[in-house]
Short mmCIF file of C-alpha atoms in Angstrom, two decimals:
data_model
loop_
_atom_site.label_atom_id
_atom_site.label_comp_id
_atom_site.label_asym_id
_atom_site.label_seq_id
_atom_site.Cartn_x
_atom_site.Cartn_y
_atom_site.Cartn_z
CA MET A 1 88.72 81.96 47.34
CA SER A 2 88.54 82.27 51.18
CA ALA A 3 89.60 79.29 53.32
CA LEU A 4 86.49 77.32 55.14
CA LEU A 5 89.08 75.57 57.64
CA GLN A 6 91.95 77.34 59.03
CA VAL A 7 94.45 74.96 61.00
CA ARG A 8 97.33 77.06 63.06
CA GLY A 9 100.06 75.10 64.91
CA LEU A 10 98.03 72.40 66.05
CA SER A 11 99.45 69.94 68.41
CA HIS A 12 97.92 67.19 70.46
CA HIS A 13 100.23 65.21 73.00
CA TYR A 14 99.30 61.97 74.57
CA GLY A 15 101.00 62.86 78.11
CA GLN A 16 105.00 63.23 77.21
CA ARG A 17 104.45 61.98 73.76
CA ILE A 18 103.74 63.96 70.68
CA GLY A 19 100.83 62.82 68.75
CA CYS A 20 101.00 65.56 66.32
CA GLN A 21 103.22 68.55 66.97
CA ASP A 22 102.86 72.25 65.43
CA VAL A 23 100.39 71.45 62.16
CA SER A 24 99.26 74.50 60.15
CA PHE A 25 96.96 74.12 56.70
CA ASP A 26 94.41 76.04 55.20
CA LEU A 27 91.55 74.18 53.42
CA ARG A 28 89.13 75.72 50.70
CA PRO A 29 85.59 74.66 49.66
CA GLY A 30 85.44 71.75 47.35
CA GLU A 31 88.91 70.69 47.98
CA LEU A 32 90.24 67.49 49.39
CA LEU A 33 93.33 67.61 51.15
CA CYS A 34 95.19 64.35 52.05
CA ILE A 35 97.38 63.43 54.86
CA VAL A 36 99.96 60.54 54.18
CA GLY A 37 102.53 58.96 56.14
CA GLU A 38 103.22 55.65 57.98
CA SER A 39 101.01 53.98 60.90
CA GLY A 40 101.93 55.91 64.01
CA SER A 41 103.27 59.29 61.99
CA GLY A 42 100.15 61.00 63.51
CA LYS A 43 97.49 61.26 60.78
CA SER A 44 94.60 60.11 62.63
CA THR A 45 95.67 62.08 65.71
CA LEU A 46 95.91 65.59 63.46
CA LEU A 47 92.38 64.74 62.11
CA LYS A 48 90.66 64.27 65.19
CA THR A 49 92.14 66.80 66.70
CA ALA A 50 91.21 69.00 63.66
CA ALA A 51 87.82 67.93 63.84
CA ALA A 52 87.62 68.67 67.25
CA GLN A 53 87.40 65.10 68.80
CA LEU A 54 90.18 65.55 70.44
CA ALA A 55 91.38 68.86 72.46
CA PRO A 56 94.27 70.81 71.43
CA SER A 57 97.25 70.99 73.29
CA ALA A 58 98.61 73.88 71.80
CA GLY A 59 97.19 75.80 68.57
CA SER A 60 93.94 76.94 66.82
CA VAL A 61 91.51 75.57 64.40
CA ARG A 62 88.80 78.37 62.89
CA TYR A 63 85.99 77.22 60.85
CA ARG A 64 84.11 79.47 58.45
CA GLN A 65 80.23 79.13 58.73
CA ARG A 66 77.59 79.25 56.08
CA ASP A 67 76.90 82.95 57.04
CA GLY A 68 80.53 83.73 56.65
CA ASP A 69 81.65 84.31 60.12
CA TRP A 70 84.58 82.41 61.62
CA LEU A 71 84.29 80.34 64.54
CA GLU A 72 87.08 79.75 67.08
CA LEU A 73 86.94 75.86 67.57
CA ASP A 74 88.32 76.35 71.14
CA GLU A 75 85.98 78.68 72.41
CA LEU A 76 82.93 77.12 71.67
CA SER A 77 80.84 75.29 74.29
CA GLU A 78 80.80 71.74 74.22
CA ALA A 79 76.99 71.74 72.69
CA ASN A 80 77.93 74.12 70.18
CA ARG A 81 80.79 71.90 68.74
CA ARG A 82 78.30 68.73 68.95
CA ARG A 83 75.55 71.07 67.03
CA LEU A 84 78.66 71.99 64.51
CA ALA A 85 79.76 68.27 64.20
CA ARG A 86 75.94 67.14 63.21
CA GLU A 87 74.86 70.29 61.05
CA GLU A 88 77.72 71.25 59.11
CA TRP A 89 80.85 68.60 59.40
CA GLY A 90 80.64 64.74 58.62
CA PHE A 91 83.52 62.04 59.82
CA VAL A 92 84.05 58.92 58.06
CA THR A 93 85.76 56.16 60.53
CA GLN A 94 88.19 53.55 59.34
CA ASN A 95 86.05 50.89 60.70
CA PRO A 96 82.07 51.35 59.37
CA ARG A 97 81.24 49.55 62.74
CA ASP A 98 82.58 52.65 64.75
CA GLY A 99 80.74 55.14 62.82
CA LEU A 100 77.49 53.28 62.20
CA ARG A 101 74.45 51.97 64.77
CA LEU A 102 74.47 48.08 64.43
CA ASN A 103 71.62 47.49 65.94
CA VAL A 104 69.09 49.67 63.68
CA SER A 105 68.37 49.32 60.11
CA ALA A 106 70.12 50.63 56.86
CA GLY A 107 67.44 52.88 56.29
CA ALA A 108 67.68 54.06 60.23
CA ASN A 109 71.45 54.43 59.88
CA VAL A 110 70.94 57.05 56.88
CA ALA A 111 67.85 59.04 58.40
CA GLU A 112 69.51 59.55 62.03
CA ARG A 113 71.22 62.38 61.01
CA LEU A 114 68.45 64.18 59.08
CA MET A 115 66.28 63.09 62.34
CA ALA A 116 68.70 64.99 64.72
CA LEU A 117 68.37 68.21 62.29
CA GLY A 118 64.48 67.96 62.84
CA MET A 119 63.39 66.18 60.13
CA ARG A 120 59.72 63.83 61.11
CA ASN A 121 58.28 62.78 57.99
CA TYR A 122 58.49 59.44 58.38
CA GLY A 123 57.56 59.09 54.21
CA GLN A 124 59.71 61.84 53.12
CA LEU A 125 63.16 60.22 55.76
CA ARG A 126 62.35 56.88 54.37
CA ASP A 127 62.75 58.02 50.76
CA ILE A 128 65.59 60.21 51.21
CA ALA A 129 67.44 56.94 52.60
CA ARG A 130 66.13 54.77 49.79
CA GLY A 131 67.73 57.64 47.57
CA TRP A 132 70.88 57.69 49.26
CA LEU A 133 71.20 53.62 49.50
CA GLU A 134 70.97 54.10 45.65
CA ARG A 135 73.59 56.50 45.55
CA VAL A 136 76.02 54.35 47.19
CA GLU A 137 75.04 51.34 44.98
CA ILE A 138 73.01 49.53 47.71
CA ASP A 139 70.08 47.92 46.69
CA PRO A 140 67.40 49.98 48.33
CA SER A 141 65.22 46.89 48.81
CA ARG A 142 67.90 46.15 52.06
CA ILE A 143 66.69 49.14 53.39
CA ASP A 144 65.23 47.46 56.34
CA ASP A 145 68.49 44.70 57.09
CA ALA A 146 70.94 45.49 59.76
CA PRO A 147 74.31 46.49 58.88
CA THR A 148 75.23 43.53 60.33
CA ALA A 149 74.07 41.59 57.61
CA PHE A 150 76.01 43.89 54.86
CA SER A 151 79.61 43.03 53.55
CA GLY A 152 82.32 45.34 54.87
CA GLY A 153 82.40 47.34 51.59
CA MET A 154 78.47 47.84 51.81
CA GLN A 155 78.85 49.00 55.48
CA GLN A 156 81.68 51.40 54.60
CA ARG A 157 79.39 53.01 52.02
CA LEU A 158 76.42 53.08 54.15
CA GLN A 159 78.72 54.76 56.80
CA ILE A 160 78.88 57.44 53.85
CA ALA A 161 75.62 57.81 52.82
CA ARG A 162 75.15 58.59 56.53
CA THR A 163 77.44 60.84 56.67
CA LEU A 164 76.71 63.03 53.55
CA VAL A 165 72.96 62.85 53.60
CA THR A 166 72.64 65.99 55.93
CA GLN A 167 75.06 67.52 52.99
CA PRO A 168 77.78 68.62 55.25
CA ARG A 169 80.30 71.46 54.33
CA LEU A 170 83.22 69.60 55.79
CA VAL A 171 84.14 66.08 55.99
CA PHE A 172 86.50 64.52 57.73
CA MET A 173 87.78 60.79 56.99
CA ASP A 174 89.83 58.42 58.55
CA GLU A 175 91.55 55.67 56.10
CA PRO A 176 87.93 54.88 54.49
CA THR A 177 89.34 52.26 52.30
CA ALA A 178 91.52 50.74 54.18
CA GLY A 179 91.06 46.98 54.96
CA LEU A 180 88.93 46.30 52.08
CA ASP A 181 89.43 44.55 48.94
CA VAL A 182 91.28 46.39 45.86
CA SER A 183 88.01 46.08 43.75
CA VAL A 184 85.79 47.17 46.88
CA GLN A 185 88.01 50.15 47.46
CA ALA A 186 88.12 51.22 43.73
CA ARG A 187 84.13 51.32 44.08
CA ILE A 188 84.64 53.52 47.18
CA LEU A 189 87.08 56.02 45.78
CA ASP A 190 85.33 56.71 42.64
CA LEU A 191 82.26 56.91 44.86
CA LEU A 192 84.03 59.65 47.22
CA ARG A 193 85.24 61.06 43.76
CA ARG A 194 81.66 61.71 42.62
CA LEU A 195 79.76 62.94 45.47
CA VAL A 196 83.00 65.43 46.51
CA ASN A 197 82.68 67.09 42.94
CA GLU A 198 78.85 66.82 42.95
CA LEU A 199 78.35 68.26 46.28
CA GLY A 200 80.90 70.73 46.03
CA LEU A 201 82.42 69.24 49.76
CA ALA A 202 85.56 70.03 51.25
CA ALA A 203 87.51 67.14 52.66
CA VAL A 204 90.24 66.39 54.67
CA MET A 205 91.26 62.17 54.06
CA VAL A 206 93.75 60.46 56.11
CA THR A 207 95.18 57.74 53.99
CA HIS A 208 98.46 55.43 54.08
CA ASP A 209 98.00 54.71 50.42
CA LEU A 210 99.86 57.15 48.28
CA ALA A 211 97.99 56.08 44.89
CA VAL A 212 94.66 57.14 46.79
CA ALA A 213 96.34 60.66 47.09
CA ARG A 214 97.08 60.69 43.68
CA LEU A 215 93.45 59.52 42.62
CA LEU A 216 91.71 62.17 44.92
CA ALA A 217 93.50 64.92 46.17
CA ALA A 218 94.97 68.02 44.55
CA ARG A 219 97.14 68.34 47.38
CA THR A 220 98.92 66.57 50.05
CA MET A 221 100.48 66.49 53.51
CA VAL A 222 103.55 63.93 54.32
CA MET A 223 103.80 63.39 58.22
CA GLN A 224 106.20 61.62 59.80
CA GLY A 225 106.87 61.49 63.80
CA GLY A 226 103.95 63.62 64.22
CA ARG A 227 104.82 66.31 62.20
CA VAL A 228 104.52 67.52 58.53
CA VAL A 229 107.61 67.16 56.59
CA GLU A 230 106.58 67.94 53.47
CA THR A 231 103.04 69.59 51.90
CA GLY A 232 102.02 70.78 48.19
CA LEU A 233 100.80 69.64 45.09
CA THR A 234 100.09 65.90 45.46
CA ASP A 235 101.65 65.58 42.04
CA GLN A 236 104.61 67.03 43.02
CA ILE A 237 105.25 65.40 45.78
CA LEU A 238 104.63 62.09 44.31
CA ASP A 239 106.75 62.95 41.02
CA ASP A 240 109.38 64.63 42.71
CA PRO A 241 109.72 64.21 46.69
CA GLN A 242 111.84 66.45 48.39
CA HIS A 243 112.08 65.26 52.06
CA PRO A 244 114.23 62.20 52.56
CA TYR A 245 110.98 60.58 54.31
CA THR A 246 109.06 61.33 51.44
CA GLN A 247 111.43 60.07 48.99
CA LEU A 248 111.55 56.61 50.77
CA LEU A 249 107.61 56.42 51.24
CA VAL A 250 107.46 57.12 47.08
CA SER A 251 110.14 54.80 46.48
CA SER A 252 108.71 51.95 48.61
CA VAL A 253 105.46 51.87 46.70
CA LEU A 254 104.90 48.70 44.54
CA THR A 255 104.23 49.30 40.67
CA THR A 256 102.45 47.29 38.78
CA MET B 1 84.41 80.43 33.11
CA THR B 2 82.12 80.99 30.68
CA ALA B 3 81.22 79.06 27.66
CA ALA B 4 82.63 81.62 25.14
CA ALA B 5 86.08 81.47 26.96
CA LEU B 6 86.02 77.87 26.82
CA SER B 7 85.38 77.99 22.93
CA GLY B 8 88.78 79.71 23.01
CA SER B 9 87.31 83.21 21.53
CA ALA B 10 88.35 84.80 24.94
CA ILE B 11 92.13 84.24 23.80
CA ALA B 12 91.91 84.82 20.01
CA ALA B 13 91.78 88.61 20.72
CA SER B 14 95.46 88.17 21.35
CA ALA B 15 95.78 86.36 18.46
CA THR B 16 96.50 88.91 16.13
CA SER B 17 99.92 90.46 17.59
CA PRO B 18 101.92 87.64 19.06
CA SER B 19 102.18 88.22 22.84
CA PRO B 20 104.46 86.20 24.71
CA MET B 21 102.85 83.71 26.90
CA LEU B 22 105.44 81.77 28.94
CA GLU B 23 108.67 83.04 29.43
CA LEU B 24 111.48 80.59 31.29
CA ARG B 25 114.64 82.50 32.71
CA GLY B 26 117.93 80.59 33.73
CA LEU B 27 115.91 77.31 34.69
CA GLY B 28 117.67 74.85 36.16
CA LYS B 29 116.48 71.06 37.99
CA SER B 30 118.70 69.15 40.18
CA PHE B 31 117.29 65.99 41.74
CA GLU B 32 118.96 65.27 45.46
CA LEU B 33 118.50 61.66 46.20
CA HIS B 34 118.83 61.48 50.05
CA HIS B 35 118.59 57.43 49.86
CA GLN B 36 121.20 57.14 47.64
CA HIS B 37 124.17 58.32 49.25
CA GLY B 38 123.18 61.95 48.73
CA ALA B 39 123.68 61.37 44.67
CA ARG B 40 122.92 64.85 42.97
CA LEU B 41 120.97 64.26 39.41
CA ASP B 42 121.42 67.53 37.25
CA VAL B 43 118.64 67.51 34.46
CA LEU B 44 118.52 71.21 33.41
CA ASP B 45 120.67 74.21 33.28
CA ASN B 46 120.27 77.81 32.36
CA VAL B 47 117.02 77.36 30.10
CA GLU B 48 116.19 80.40 28.44
CA LEU B 49 112.93 80.19 26.19
CA THR B 50 110.02 82.59 25.42
CA LEU B 51 107.14 81.16 23.84
CA HIS B 52 104.51 83.51 22.45
CA ALA B 53 100.64 82.93 21.54
CA SER B 54 99.94 80.80 18.37
CA GLU B 55 103.17 79.45 17.91
CA CYS B 56 104.35 75.86 18.14
CA VAL B 57 107.79 75.18 19.44
CA VAL B 58 109.06 71.72 19.62
CA LEU B 59 111.64 70.58 21.67
CA SER B 60 114.47 68.29 20.12
CA GLY B 61 117.37 66.62 21.12
CA PRO B 62 118.46 62.89 22.01
CA SER B 63 116.99 60.91 24.89
CA GLY B 64 118.06 62.18 28.23
CA ALA B 65 118.61 66.00 26.88
CA GLY B 66 115.93 66.92 29.79
CA LYS B 67 112.95 67.48 27.29
CA SER B 68 110.10 65.72 29.24
CA SER B 69 111.98 66.91 32.33
CA LEU B 70 111.45 70.87 31.15
CA LEU B 71 107.68 70.14 30.34
CA ARG B 72 107.36 68.62 34.17
CA VAL B 73 108.89 71.49 35.53
CA ILE B 74 106.80 73.89 33.62
CA TYR B 75 103.43 71.95 34.94
CA GLY B 76 104.64 72.11 38.37
CA ASN B 77 105.08 68.01 38.66
CA TYR B 78 108.80 69.13 39.23
CA ARG B 79 109.94 71.47 41.35
CA PRO B 80 112.43 73.82 39.93
CA SER B 81 115.45 74.21 41.69
CA ARG B 82 116.89 77.27 40.04
CA GLY B 83 115.31 80.22 37.57
CA ALA B 84 111.81 81.25 36.78
CA VAL B 85 108.92 79.82 35.26
CA ARG B 86 106.68 83.08 34.39
CA VAL B 87 103.35 82.32 32.88
CA ARG B 88 100.85 84.79 31.88
CA HIS B 89 97.53 83.86 33.59
CA ASP B 90 94.72 86.03 33.01
CA GLY B 91 96.58 89.17 31.40
CA ASP B 92 99.17 89.04 34.94
CA TRP B 93 102.66 87.65 35.06
CA LEU B 94 102.72 84.84 37.42
CA ASP B 95 106.24 82.58 38.61
CA LEU B 96 105.30 79.55 38.85
CA ALA B 97 108.38 78.90 40.79
CA GLU B 98 107.35 81.19 43.41
CA ALA B 99 103.50 80.33 43.21
CA THR B 100 101.16 78.40 45.84
CA PRO B 101 99.91 75.42 45.45
CA HIS B 102 96.28 76.83 45.30
CA GLN B 103 97.89 79.47 42.68
CA VAL B 104 99.40 76.80 40.32
CA LEU B 105 96.45 74.73 40.28
CA GLU B 106 94.19 77.56 39.24
CA VAL B 107 96.62 78.31 36.71
CA ARG B 108 96.62 74.42 35.64
CA ARG B 109 92.40 74.88 35.49
CA ARG B 110 92.22 77.56 33.24
CA THR B 111 95.52 78.49 31.32
CA LEU B 112 98.02 75.68 31.24
CA GLY B 113 97.11 72.09 29.85
CA TYR B 114 99.53 69.31 29.89
CA VAL B 115 98.75 66.08 27.54
CA SER B 116 101.59 62.97 28.78
CA GLN B 117 102.06 60.23 26.73
CA PHE B 118 100.21 58.13 29.11
CA LEU B 119 96.70 58.32 30.02
CA ARG B 120 96.08 57.86 34.00
CA VAL B 121 93.10 55.74 33.90
CA ILE B 122 90.93 56.55 37.11
CA PRO B 123 89.03 53.28 38.19
CA ARG B 124 85.41 52.59 36.87
CA VAL B 125 85.09 55.98 34.96
CA PRO B 126 84.00 55.52 31.66
CA ALA B 127 86.00 56.99 28.91
CA LEU B 128 83.32 59.79 27.72
CA ASP B 129 83.39 60.69 31.43
CA ILE B 130 86.93 60.84 31.65
CA VAL B 131 86.74 63.44 28.60
CA ALA B 132 84.02 65.33 29.92
CA GLU B 133 85.28 66.48 33.11
CA PRO B 134 87.65 69.31 32.63
CA LEU B 135 84.53 70.97 30.81
CA ILE B 136 82.33 70.24 33.77
CA GLU B 137 84.99 71.70 36.32
CA ALA B 138 85.18 74.74 34.03
CA GLY B 139 81.02 75.00 34.51
CA LEU B 140 79.65 73.29 31.59
CA SER B 141 76.45 71.53 32.46
CA THR B 142 77.28 67.27 32.27
CA PRO B 143 74.67 67.03 29.14
CA GLU B 144 76.67 69.69 27.17
CA ALA B 145 80.27 68.73 28.45
CA ARG B 146 79.23 64.70 27.59
CA GLN B 147 78.17 66.06 24.17
CA ARG B 148 81.49 68.04 23.37
CA ALA B 149 83.18 65.09 24.58
CA SER B 150 81.43 62.62 22.05
CA ALA B 151 82.31 64.75 19.18
CA LEU B 152 86.16 64.89 20.35
CA LEU B 153 85.90 61.37 20.61
CA HIS B 154 84.21 60.55 17.36
CA ARG B 155 86.94 62.92 15.54
CA LEU B 156 89.63 61.23 17.08
CA ASN B 157 87.97 57.66 15.69
CA VAL B 158 87.33 56.40 19.11
CA PRO B 159 84.67 53.76 18.42
CA GLU B 160 81.33 54.93 20.26
CA ARG B 161 80.66 51.41 21.58
CA LEU B 162 84.09 52.04 24.10
CA TRP B 163 83.09 55.55 24.89
CA GLN B 164 80.73 53.98 28.08
CA LEU B 165 83.54 52.11 29.24
CA PRO B 166 86.43 52.82 31.73
CA PRO B 167 90.01 52.60 29.23
CA GLY B 168 92.33 50.30 31.34
CA THR B 169 91.04 47.98 28.89
CA PHE B 170 91.73 49.77 25.63
CA SER B 171 94.73 49.42 23.26
CA GLY B 172 97.69 51.98 23.52
CA GLY B 173 96.58 53.86 20.74
CA GLU B 174 93.00 54.13 22.15
CA GLN B 175 94.05 55.46 25.77
CA GLN B 176 96.00 57.71 24.24
CA ARG B 177 93.58 59.40 21.85
CA VAL B 178 91.18 59.14 25.11
CA ASN B 179 94.07 61.23 26.53
CA ILE B 180 94.51 63.72 23.94
CA ALA B 181 90.64 64.21 24.13
CA ARG B 182 90.80 65.03 27.88
CA GLY B 183 93.61 67.25 27.44
CA LEU B 184 92.68 69.59 24.57
CA ILE B 185 88.75 69.60 25.11
CA VAL B 186 89.13 72.79 27.05
CA SER B 187 91.16 75.61 24.77
CA ARG B 188 93.71 76.88 27.25
CA PRO B 189 96.17 79.87 26.23
CA LEU B 190 99.52 77.18 27.06
CA LEU B 191 99.31 73.76 25.88
CA LEU B 192 102.27 71.08 26.98
CA LEU B 193 102.70 67.84 25.01
CA ASP B 194 104.84 65.21 25.55
CA GLU B 195 104.66 62.75 22.62
CA PRO B 196 100.72 62.52 22.63
CA THR B 197 100.94 60.88 19.29
CA ALA B 198 103.86 58.21 19.84
CA SER B 199 101.08 55.29 19.67
CA LEU B 200 98.96 56.42 16.78
CA ASP B 201 98.67 55.48 13.36
CA ALA B 202 99.16 58.01 10.40
CA ASP B 203 95.55 59.15 9.96
CA ASN B 204 95.06 59.79 13.95
CA ARG B 205 98.22 61.66 13.72
CA VAL B 206 96.60 63.79 11.22
CA VAL B 207 93.50 64.29 13.40
CA VAL B 208 95.95 65.60 16.30
CA ALA B 209 98.03 67.54 13.88
CA GLU B 210 94.90 69.44 12.90
CA LEU B 211 93.30 70.03 16.76
CA LEU B 212 96.98 71.65 17.32
CA GLU B 213 96.62 73.79 14.55
CA GLU B 214 92.98 74.73 15.68
CA ALA B 215 94.25 75.76 19.00
CA ARG B 216 97.00 77.78 17.69
CA ALA B 217 94.87 79.60 15.25
CA ALA B 218 92.62 80.49 18.35
CA GLY B 219 96.13 82.15 20.02
CA SER B 220 97.36 78.80 22.15
CA ALA B 221 100.87 78.70 22.69
CA VAL B 222 102.17 75.08 22.10
CA LEU B 223 105.30 73.79 23.53
CA GLY B 224 105.57 69.90 22.95
CA ILE B 225 107.76 66.87 22.31
CA PHE B 226 107.47 64.73 18.80
CA HIS B 227 109.81 62.00 18.24
CA ASP B 228 108.10 61.54 14.80
CA GLU B 229 109.81 63.70 11.68
CA ASP B 230 106.77 64.09 9.72
CA MET B 231 104.60 65.28 13.06
CA ARG B 232 107.04 67.42 14.19
CA ASP B 233 107.64 69.09 10.33
CA ARG B 234 103.77 69.71 10.07
CA VAL B 235 103.21 71.01 13.85
CA ALA B 236 106.35 72.57 14.58
CA THR B 237 106.78 76.47 14.14
CA ARG B 238 109.93 76.39 15.43
CA LEU B 239 112.61 74.04 17.22
CA PHE B 240 114.17 74.46 20.36
CA PRO B 241 117.29 72.05 20.64
CA MET B 242 118.37 70.73 23.65
CA ARG B 243 121.43 68.76 24.72
CA PRO B 244 122.22 67.00 28.05
CA PHE B 245 123.23 68.80 30.76
CA GLN B 246 127.17 68.38 30.98
CA ILE B 247 128.31 68.20 34.47
CA ALA B 248 131.28 70.19 35.36
#
């Protein structure tokens, strides 16, 4: 099966400091890849650079479009990059407040990305928004409430609905369950797992939680100091870690 | 994958003349513990085994002989340190020790099944869906997958009132039966079983033994660990003795 995303030798530097360095990976359709590592290991920088939100200092990102043609992200105009992010990709931020528009209703948050794709029928937009609120387990009667009236877990589910409503082919997620209660986290992970399967999404997810990787991702990359130190099958990385840093990471997890 | 392949008829063709399905050659495994002063733990050395279609080989030997580790090395949870794990996948031989993660995932999806002793529960997912999931991944419709999952759970005497509940709160025996159902619902040509009947009563062990006999009749090759002697005598066509790896 052919890849959907090809990342080769990707680096992003903040001045002299390394954000991420020389990272390569392939992502296939329907596949969820986790990036794990401690705070400051470069996970989020890698995610944002792969998603073309940060400019690479070196390396390349290629994306295979619906029509089968490869796009070199580097060669795209800013307008085309934005079109791609709007029409074929999605991005879920750690803090839902960064990914939502807080001054418009929940329904408008979901419908907005569809409107950006040209859908104008109000009744239809409202029906789709209501359907998606239900799908992420938010009471549809709250369609006209502002997200500021929602709990953190609800806001995160709303952001997921807003991101997935356009049926993106590729989703980038930056710690989508960090900072949430464990019960809320389980609900969101279950939701993501189901939606990824149902919609056949490809996704790259950053997490510092190895249990999340075990639950969701068949493959995992481990980062330390901006570099990938180990990559492979998630169960192999967790059951038989090879790199000293991965061994430390795995042995530091509390088991209940 | 088609429904015909799932029912086992695709592998039945090879059942008439027992053909090798798995070849372990010079297989070894050592763990290097970087944070324990670089200690090295040797668990397997030079394992040689050929497993044929329709046979059930049971690993025997004392605790610490590396039986579970061997299954994990074959499945790929553990990375082999030396040697080859050759699997017949779609008619071709593939060395899992050299395979890419994507290749290993493909082999696990269609060729190689693994039933561990414990169910890894997924929060909030009902038992029925946990069992049906491998069928849906193999391309069956959700209603059909749920129907087959119901039949298998029924056969394993899991009470119907539990099917819509996540198995986190089930008893050990109930969880183990959900786990067996999930592991056996798709018929795969190669099955690895790590004490799947440890916490089952005699009646349910008989059901598992029958399921394994049916899998073998359909051409599956089985490699397993069974500590219970009755169970071992009933399912094994051959024993493979193992002993703790001697450190020179």
